GROMACS .gro file of N, CA and C in nm:
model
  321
    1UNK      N    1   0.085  -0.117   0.000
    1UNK     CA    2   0.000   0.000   0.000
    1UNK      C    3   0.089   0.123   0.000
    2UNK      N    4   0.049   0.214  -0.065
    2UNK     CA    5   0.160   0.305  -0.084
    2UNK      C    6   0.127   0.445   0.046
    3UNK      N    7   0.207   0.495   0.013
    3UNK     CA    8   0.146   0.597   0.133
    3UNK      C    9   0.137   0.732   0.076
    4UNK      N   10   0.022   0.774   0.154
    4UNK     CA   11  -0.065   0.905   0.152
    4UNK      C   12   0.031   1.045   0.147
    5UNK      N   13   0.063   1.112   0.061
    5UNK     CA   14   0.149   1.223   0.044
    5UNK      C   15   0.094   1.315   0.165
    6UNK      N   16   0.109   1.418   0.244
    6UNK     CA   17   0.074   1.517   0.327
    6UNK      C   18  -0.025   1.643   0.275
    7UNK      N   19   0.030   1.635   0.122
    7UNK     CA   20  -0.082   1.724   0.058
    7UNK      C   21  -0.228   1.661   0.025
    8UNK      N   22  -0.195   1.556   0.003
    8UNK     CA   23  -0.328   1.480   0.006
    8UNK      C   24  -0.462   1.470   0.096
    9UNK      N   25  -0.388   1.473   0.249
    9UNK     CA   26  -0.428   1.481   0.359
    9UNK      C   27  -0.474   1.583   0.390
   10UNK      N   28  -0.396   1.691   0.398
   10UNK     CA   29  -0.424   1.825   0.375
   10UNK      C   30  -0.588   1.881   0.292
   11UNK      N   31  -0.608   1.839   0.187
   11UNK     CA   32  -0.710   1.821   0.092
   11UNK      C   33  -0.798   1.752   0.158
   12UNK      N   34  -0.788   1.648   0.177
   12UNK     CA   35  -0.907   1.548   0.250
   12UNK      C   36  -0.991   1.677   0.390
   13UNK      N   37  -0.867   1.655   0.460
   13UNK     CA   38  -0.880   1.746   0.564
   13UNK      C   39  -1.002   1.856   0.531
   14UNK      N   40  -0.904   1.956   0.432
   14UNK     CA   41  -0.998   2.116   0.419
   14UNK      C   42  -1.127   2.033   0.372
   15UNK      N   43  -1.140   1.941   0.265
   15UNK     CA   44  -1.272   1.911   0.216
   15UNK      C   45  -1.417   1.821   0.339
   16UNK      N   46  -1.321   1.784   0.400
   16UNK     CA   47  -1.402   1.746   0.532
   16UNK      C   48  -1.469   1.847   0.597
   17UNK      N   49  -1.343   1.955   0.643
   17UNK     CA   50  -1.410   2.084   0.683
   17UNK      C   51  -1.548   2.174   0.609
   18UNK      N   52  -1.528   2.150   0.490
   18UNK     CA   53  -1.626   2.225   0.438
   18UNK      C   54  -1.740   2.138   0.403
   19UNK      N   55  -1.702   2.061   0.419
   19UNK     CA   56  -1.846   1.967   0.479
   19UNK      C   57  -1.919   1.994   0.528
   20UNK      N   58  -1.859   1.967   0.680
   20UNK     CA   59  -1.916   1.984   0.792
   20UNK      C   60  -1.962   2.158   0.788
   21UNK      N   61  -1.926   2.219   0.730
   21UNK     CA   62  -1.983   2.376   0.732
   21UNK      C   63  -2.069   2.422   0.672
   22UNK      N   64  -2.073   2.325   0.533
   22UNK     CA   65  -2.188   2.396   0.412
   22UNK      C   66  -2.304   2.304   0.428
   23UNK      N   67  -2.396   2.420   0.428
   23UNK     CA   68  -2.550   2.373   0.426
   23UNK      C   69  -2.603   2.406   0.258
   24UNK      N   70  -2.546   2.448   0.149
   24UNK     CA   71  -2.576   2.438   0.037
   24UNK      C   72  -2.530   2.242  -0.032
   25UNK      N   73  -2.672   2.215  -0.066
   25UNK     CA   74  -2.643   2.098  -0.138
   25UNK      C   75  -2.559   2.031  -0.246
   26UNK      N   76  -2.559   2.137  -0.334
   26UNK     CA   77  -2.468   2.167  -0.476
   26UNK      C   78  -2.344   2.194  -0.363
   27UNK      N   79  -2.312   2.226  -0.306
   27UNK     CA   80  -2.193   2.195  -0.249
   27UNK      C   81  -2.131   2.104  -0.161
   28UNK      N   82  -2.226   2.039  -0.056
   28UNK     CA   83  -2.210   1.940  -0.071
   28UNK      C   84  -2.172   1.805  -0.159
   29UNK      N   85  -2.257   1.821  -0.249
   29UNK     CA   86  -2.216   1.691  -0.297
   29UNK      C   87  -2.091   1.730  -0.405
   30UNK      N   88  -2.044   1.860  -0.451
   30UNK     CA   89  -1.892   1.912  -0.497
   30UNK      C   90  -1.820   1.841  -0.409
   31UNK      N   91  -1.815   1.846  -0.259
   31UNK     CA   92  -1.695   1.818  -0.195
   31UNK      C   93  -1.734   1.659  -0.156
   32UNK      N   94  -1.778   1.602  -0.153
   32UNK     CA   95  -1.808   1.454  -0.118
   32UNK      C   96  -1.730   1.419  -0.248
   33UNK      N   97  -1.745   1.413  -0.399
   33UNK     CA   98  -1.763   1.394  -0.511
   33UNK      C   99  -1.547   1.389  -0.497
   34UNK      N  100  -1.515   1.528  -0.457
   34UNK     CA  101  -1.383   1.523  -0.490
   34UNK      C  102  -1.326   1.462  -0.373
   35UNK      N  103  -1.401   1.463  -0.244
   35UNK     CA  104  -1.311   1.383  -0.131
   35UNK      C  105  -1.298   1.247  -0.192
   36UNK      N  106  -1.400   1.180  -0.243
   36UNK     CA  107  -1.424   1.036  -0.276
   36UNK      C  108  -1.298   1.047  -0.390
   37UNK      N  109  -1.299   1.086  -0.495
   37UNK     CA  110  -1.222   1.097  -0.584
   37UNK      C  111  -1.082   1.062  -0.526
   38UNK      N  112  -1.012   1.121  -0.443
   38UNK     CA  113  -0.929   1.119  -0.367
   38UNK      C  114  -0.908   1.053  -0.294
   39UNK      N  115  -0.959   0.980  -0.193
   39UNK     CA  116  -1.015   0.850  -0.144
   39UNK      C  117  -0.904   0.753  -0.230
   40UNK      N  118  -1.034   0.748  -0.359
   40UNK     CA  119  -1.009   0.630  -0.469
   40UNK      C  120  -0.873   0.661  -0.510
   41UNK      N  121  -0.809   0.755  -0.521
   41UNK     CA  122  -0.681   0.772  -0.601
   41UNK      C  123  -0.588   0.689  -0.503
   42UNK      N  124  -0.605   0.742  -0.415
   42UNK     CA  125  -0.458   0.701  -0.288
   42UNK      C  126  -0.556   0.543  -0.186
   43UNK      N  127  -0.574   0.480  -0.292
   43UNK     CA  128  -0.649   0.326  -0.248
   43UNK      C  129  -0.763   0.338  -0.108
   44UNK      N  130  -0.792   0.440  -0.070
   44UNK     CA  131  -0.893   0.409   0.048
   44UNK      C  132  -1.006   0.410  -0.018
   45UNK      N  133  -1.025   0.253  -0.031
   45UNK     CA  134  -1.169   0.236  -0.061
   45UNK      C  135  -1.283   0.222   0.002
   46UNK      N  136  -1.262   0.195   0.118
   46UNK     CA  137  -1.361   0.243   0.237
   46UNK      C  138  -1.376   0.372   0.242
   47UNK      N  139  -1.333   0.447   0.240
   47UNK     CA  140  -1.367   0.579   0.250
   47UNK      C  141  -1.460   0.638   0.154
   48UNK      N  142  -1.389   0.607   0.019
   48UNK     CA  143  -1.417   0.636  -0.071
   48UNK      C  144  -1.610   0.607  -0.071
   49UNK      N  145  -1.629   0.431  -0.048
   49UNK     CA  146  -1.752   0.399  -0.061
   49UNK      C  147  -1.806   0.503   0.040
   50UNK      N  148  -1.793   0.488   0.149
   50UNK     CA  149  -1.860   0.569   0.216
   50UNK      C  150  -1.922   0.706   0.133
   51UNK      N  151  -1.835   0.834   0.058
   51UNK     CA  152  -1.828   0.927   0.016
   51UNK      C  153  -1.987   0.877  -0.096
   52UNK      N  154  -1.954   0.829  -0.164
   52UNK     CA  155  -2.055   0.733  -0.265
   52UNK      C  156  -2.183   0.738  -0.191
   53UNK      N  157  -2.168   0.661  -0.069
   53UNK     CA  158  -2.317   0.585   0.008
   53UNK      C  159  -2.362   0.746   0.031
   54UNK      N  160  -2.315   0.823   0.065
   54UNK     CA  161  -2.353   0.971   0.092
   54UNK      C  162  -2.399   1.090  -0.029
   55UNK      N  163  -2.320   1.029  -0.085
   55UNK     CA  164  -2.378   1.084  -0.233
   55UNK      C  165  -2.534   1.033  -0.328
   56UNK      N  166  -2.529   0.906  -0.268
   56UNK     CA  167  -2.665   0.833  -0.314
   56UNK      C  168  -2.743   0.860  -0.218
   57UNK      N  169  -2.748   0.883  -0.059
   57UNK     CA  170  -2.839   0.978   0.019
   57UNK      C  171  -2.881   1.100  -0.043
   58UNK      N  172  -2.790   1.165  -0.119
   58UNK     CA  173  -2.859   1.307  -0.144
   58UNK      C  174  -2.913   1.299  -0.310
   59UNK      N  175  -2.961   1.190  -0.353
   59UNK     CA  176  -2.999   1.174  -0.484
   59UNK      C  177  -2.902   1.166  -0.617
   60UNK      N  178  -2.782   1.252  -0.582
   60UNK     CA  179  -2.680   1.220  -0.668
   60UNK      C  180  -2.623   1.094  -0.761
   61UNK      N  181  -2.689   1.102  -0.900
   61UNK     CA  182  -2.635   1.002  -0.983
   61UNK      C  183  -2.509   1.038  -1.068
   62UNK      N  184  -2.375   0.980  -1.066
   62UNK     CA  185  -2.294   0.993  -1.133
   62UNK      C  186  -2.228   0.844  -1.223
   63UNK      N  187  -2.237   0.833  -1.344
   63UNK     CA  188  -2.174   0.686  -1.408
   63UNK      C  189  -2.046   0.692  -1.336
   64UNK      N  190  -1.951   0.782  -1.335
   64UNK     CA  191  -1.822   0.771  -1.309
   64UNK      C  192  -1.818   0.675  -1.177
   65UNK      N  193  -1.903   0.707  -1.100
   65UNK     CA  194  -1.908   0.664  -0.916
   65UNK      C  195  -1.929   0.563  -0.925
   66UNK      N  196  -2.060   0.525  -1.028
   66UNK     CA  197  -2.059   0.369  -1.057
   66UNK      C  198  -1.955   0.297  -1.076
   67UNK      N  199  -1.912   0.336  -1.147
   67UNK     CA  200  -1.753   0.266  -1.187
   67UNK      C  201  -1.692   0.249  -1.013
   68UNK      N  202  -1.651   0.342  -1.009
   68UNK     CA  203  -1.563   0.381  -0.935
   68UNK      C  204  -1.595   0.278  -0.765
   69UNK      N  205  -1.768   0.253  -0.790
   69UNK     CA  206  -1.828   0.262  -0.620
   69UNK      C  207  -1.744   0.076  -0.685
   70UNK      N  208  -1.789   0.012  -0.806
   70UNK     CA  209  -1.775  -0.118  -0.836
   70UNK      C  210  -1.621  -0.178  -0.800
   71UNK      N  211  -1.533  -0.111  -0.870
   71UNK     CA  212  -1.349  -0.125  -0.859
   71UNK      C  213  -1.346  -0.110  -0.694
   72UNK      N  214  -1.398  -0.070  -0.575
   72UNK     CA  215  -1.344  -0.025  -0.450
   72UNK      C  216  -1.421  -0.124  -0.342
   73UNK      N  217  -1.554  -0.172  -0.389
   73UNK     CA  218  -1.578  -0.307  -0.389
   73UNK      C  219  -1.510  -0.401  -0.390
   74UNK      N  220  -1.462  -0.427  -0.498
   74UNK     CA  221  -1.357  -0.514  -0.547
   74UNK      C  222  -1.268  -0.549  -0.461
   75UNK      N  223  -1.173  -0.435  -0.439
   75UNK     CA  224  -1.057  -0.406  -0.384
   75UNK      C  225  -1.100  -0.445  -0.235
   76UNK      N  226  -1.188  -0.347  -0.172
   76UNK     CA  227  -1.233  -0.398  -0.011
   76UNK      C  228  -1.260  -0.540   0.027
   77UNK      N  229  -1.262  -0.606  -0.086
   77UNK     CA  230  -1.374  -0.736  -0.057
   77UNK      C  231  -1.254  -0.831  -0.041
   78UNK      N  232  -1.193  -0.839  -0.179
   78UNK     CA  233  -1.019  -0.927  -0.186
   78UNK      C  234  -0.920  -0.859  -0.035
   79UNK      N  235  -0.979  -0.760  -0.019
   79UNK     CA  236  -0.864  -0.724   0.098
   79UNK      C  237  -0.923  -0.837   0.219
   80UNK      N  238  -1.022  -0.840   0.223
   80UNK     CA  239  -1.128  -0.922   0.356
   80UNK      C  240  -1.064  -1.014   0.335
   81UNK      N  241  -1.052  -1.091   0.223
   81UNK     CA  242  -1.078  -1.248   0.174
   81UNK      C  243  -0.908  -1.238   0.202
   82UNK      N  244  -0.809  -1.152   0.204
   82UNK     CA  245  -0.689  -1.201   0.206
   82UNK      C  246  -0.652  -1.212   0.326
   83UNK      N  247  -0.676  -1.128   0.409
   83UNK     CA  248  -0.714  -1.120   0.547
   83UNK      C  249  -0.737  -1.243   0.633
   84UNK      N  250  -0.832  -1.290   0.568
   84UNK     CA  251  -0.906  -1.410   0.627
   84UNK      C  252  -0.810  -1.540   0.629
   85UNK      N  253  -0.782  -1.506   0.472
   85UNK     CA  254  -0.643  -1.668   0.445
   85UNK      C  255  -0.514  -1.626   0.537
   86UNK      N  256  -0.501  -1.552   0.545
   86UNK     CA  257  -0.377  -1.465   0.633
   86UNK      C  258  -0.384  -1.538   0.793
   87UNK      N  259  -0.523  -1.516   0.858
   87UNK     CA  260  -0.583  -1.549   0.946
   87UNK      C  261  -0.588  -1.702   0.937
   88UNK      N  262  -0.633  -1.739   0.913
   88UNK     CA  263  -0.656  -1.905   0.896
   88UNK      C  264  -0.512  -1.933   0.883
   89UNK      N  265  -0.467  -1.902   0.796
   89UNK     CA  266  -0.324  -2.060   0.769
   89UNK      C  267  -0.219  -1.961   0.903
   90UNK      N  268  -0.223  -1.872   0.971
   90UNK     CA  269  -0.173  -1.819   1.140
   90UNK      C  270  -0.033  -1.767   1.045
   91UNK      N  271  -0.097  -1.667   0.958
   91UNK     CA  272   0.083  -1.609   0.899
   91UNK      C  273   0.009  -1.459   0.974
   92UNK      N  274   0.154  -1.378   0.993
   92UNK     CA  275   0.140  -1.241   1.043
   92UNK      C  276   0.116  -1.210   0.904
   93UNK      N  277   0.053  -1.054   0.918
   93UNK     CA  278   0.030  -0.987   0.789
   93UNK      C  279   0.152  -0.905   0.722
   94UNK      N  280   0.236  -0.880   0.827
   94UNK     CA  281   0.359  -0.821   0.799
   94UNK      C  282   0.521  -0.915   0.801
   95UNK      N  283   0.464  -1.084   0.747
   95UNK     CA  284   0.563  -1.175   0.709
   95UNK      C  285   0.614  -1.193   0.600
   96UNK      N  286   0.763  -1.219   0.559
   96UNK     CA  287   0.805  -1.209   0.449
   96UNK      C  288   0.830  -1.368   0.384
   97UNK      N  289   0.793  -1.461   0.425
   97UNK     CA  290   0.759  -1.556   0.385
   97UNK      C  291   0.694  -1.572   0.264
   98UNK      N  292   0.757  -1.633   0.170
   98UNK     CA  293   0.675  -1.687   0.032
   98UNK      C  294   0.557  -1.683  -0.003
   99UNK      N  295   0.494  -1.724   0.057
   99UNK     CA  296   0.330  -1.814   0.106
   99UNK      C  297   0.339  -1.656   0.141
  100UNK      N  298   0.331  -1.575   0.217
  100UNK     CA  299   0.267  -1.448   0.191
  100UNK      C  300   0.223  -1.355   0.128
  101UNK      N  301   0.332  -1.334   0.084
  101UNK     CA  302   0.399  -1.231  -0.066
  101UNK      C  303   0.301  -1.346  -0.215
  102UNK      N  304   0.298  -1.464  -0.170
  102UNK     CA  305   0.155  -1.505  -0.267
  102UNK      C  306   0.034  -1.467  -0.264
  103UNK      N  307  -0.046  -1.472  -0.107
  103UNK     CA  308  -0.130  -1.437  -0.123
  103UNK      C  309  -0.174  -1.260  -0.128
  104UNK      N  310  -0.098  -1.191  -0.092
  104UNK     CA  311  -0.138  -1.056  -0.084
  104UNK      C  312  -0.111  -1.009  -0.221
  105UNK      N  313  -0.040  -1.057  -0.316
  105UNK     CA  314  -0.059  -1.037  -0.497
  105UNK      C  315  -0.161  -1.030  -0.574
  106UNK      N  316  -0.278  -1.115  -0.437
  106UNK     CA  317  -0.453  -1.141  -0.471
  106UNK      C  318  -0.514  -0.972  -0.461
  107UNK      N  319  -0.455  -0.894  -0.367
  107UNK     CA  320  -0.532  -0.778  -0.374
  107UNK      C  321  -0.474  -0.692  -0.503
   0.00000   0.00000   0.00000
């Protein structure tokens, strides 16, 4: 997983803030739309869905999100399922063992 640049954060951050501040709808769903975006870029796909599930609260249809809500799905779901084999066969998640570095190639 790669890691989150500081400007990125930064962004997330202010767009959170103006969240939580704006009571205009059309702006709302501007900043949900680009937090999610962002989200999806730097792999948080939980987040991201979330941003989505909130966007489909306020009626907002976008194809792109579709896409986008489908691929982060994806990604969240294989992360569970690798998780799980991780769990079961008793390997740490942070082992450099063969048999590891196999299964986490699944996400």
């Amino acid at each position: 997983m790669k890691t989150i640049e500081s400007g990125t954060n930064d962004q997330i951050g202010l767009l959170s803030d103006l969240i939580d501040r704006t009571t205009d709808l059309n702006e709302l769903i501007k900043c949900h739309k680009n937090r999610c975006l962002i989200h999806y870029a730097e792999n948080r796909y939980k987040d991201a869905l979330h941003d989505i599930d909130v966007l489909r609260r306020y009626g907002h249809k976008d194809e792109s999100l579709i896409m986008i809500k489908g691929v982060c799905n994806i990604h969240f779901h294989v992360g569970e399922v690798r998780n799980s084999l991780l769990k079961a066969l008793n390997v740490e998640s942070n082992s450099s063992r063969r048999l590891v570095k196999k299964v986490k190639r699944l996400n």
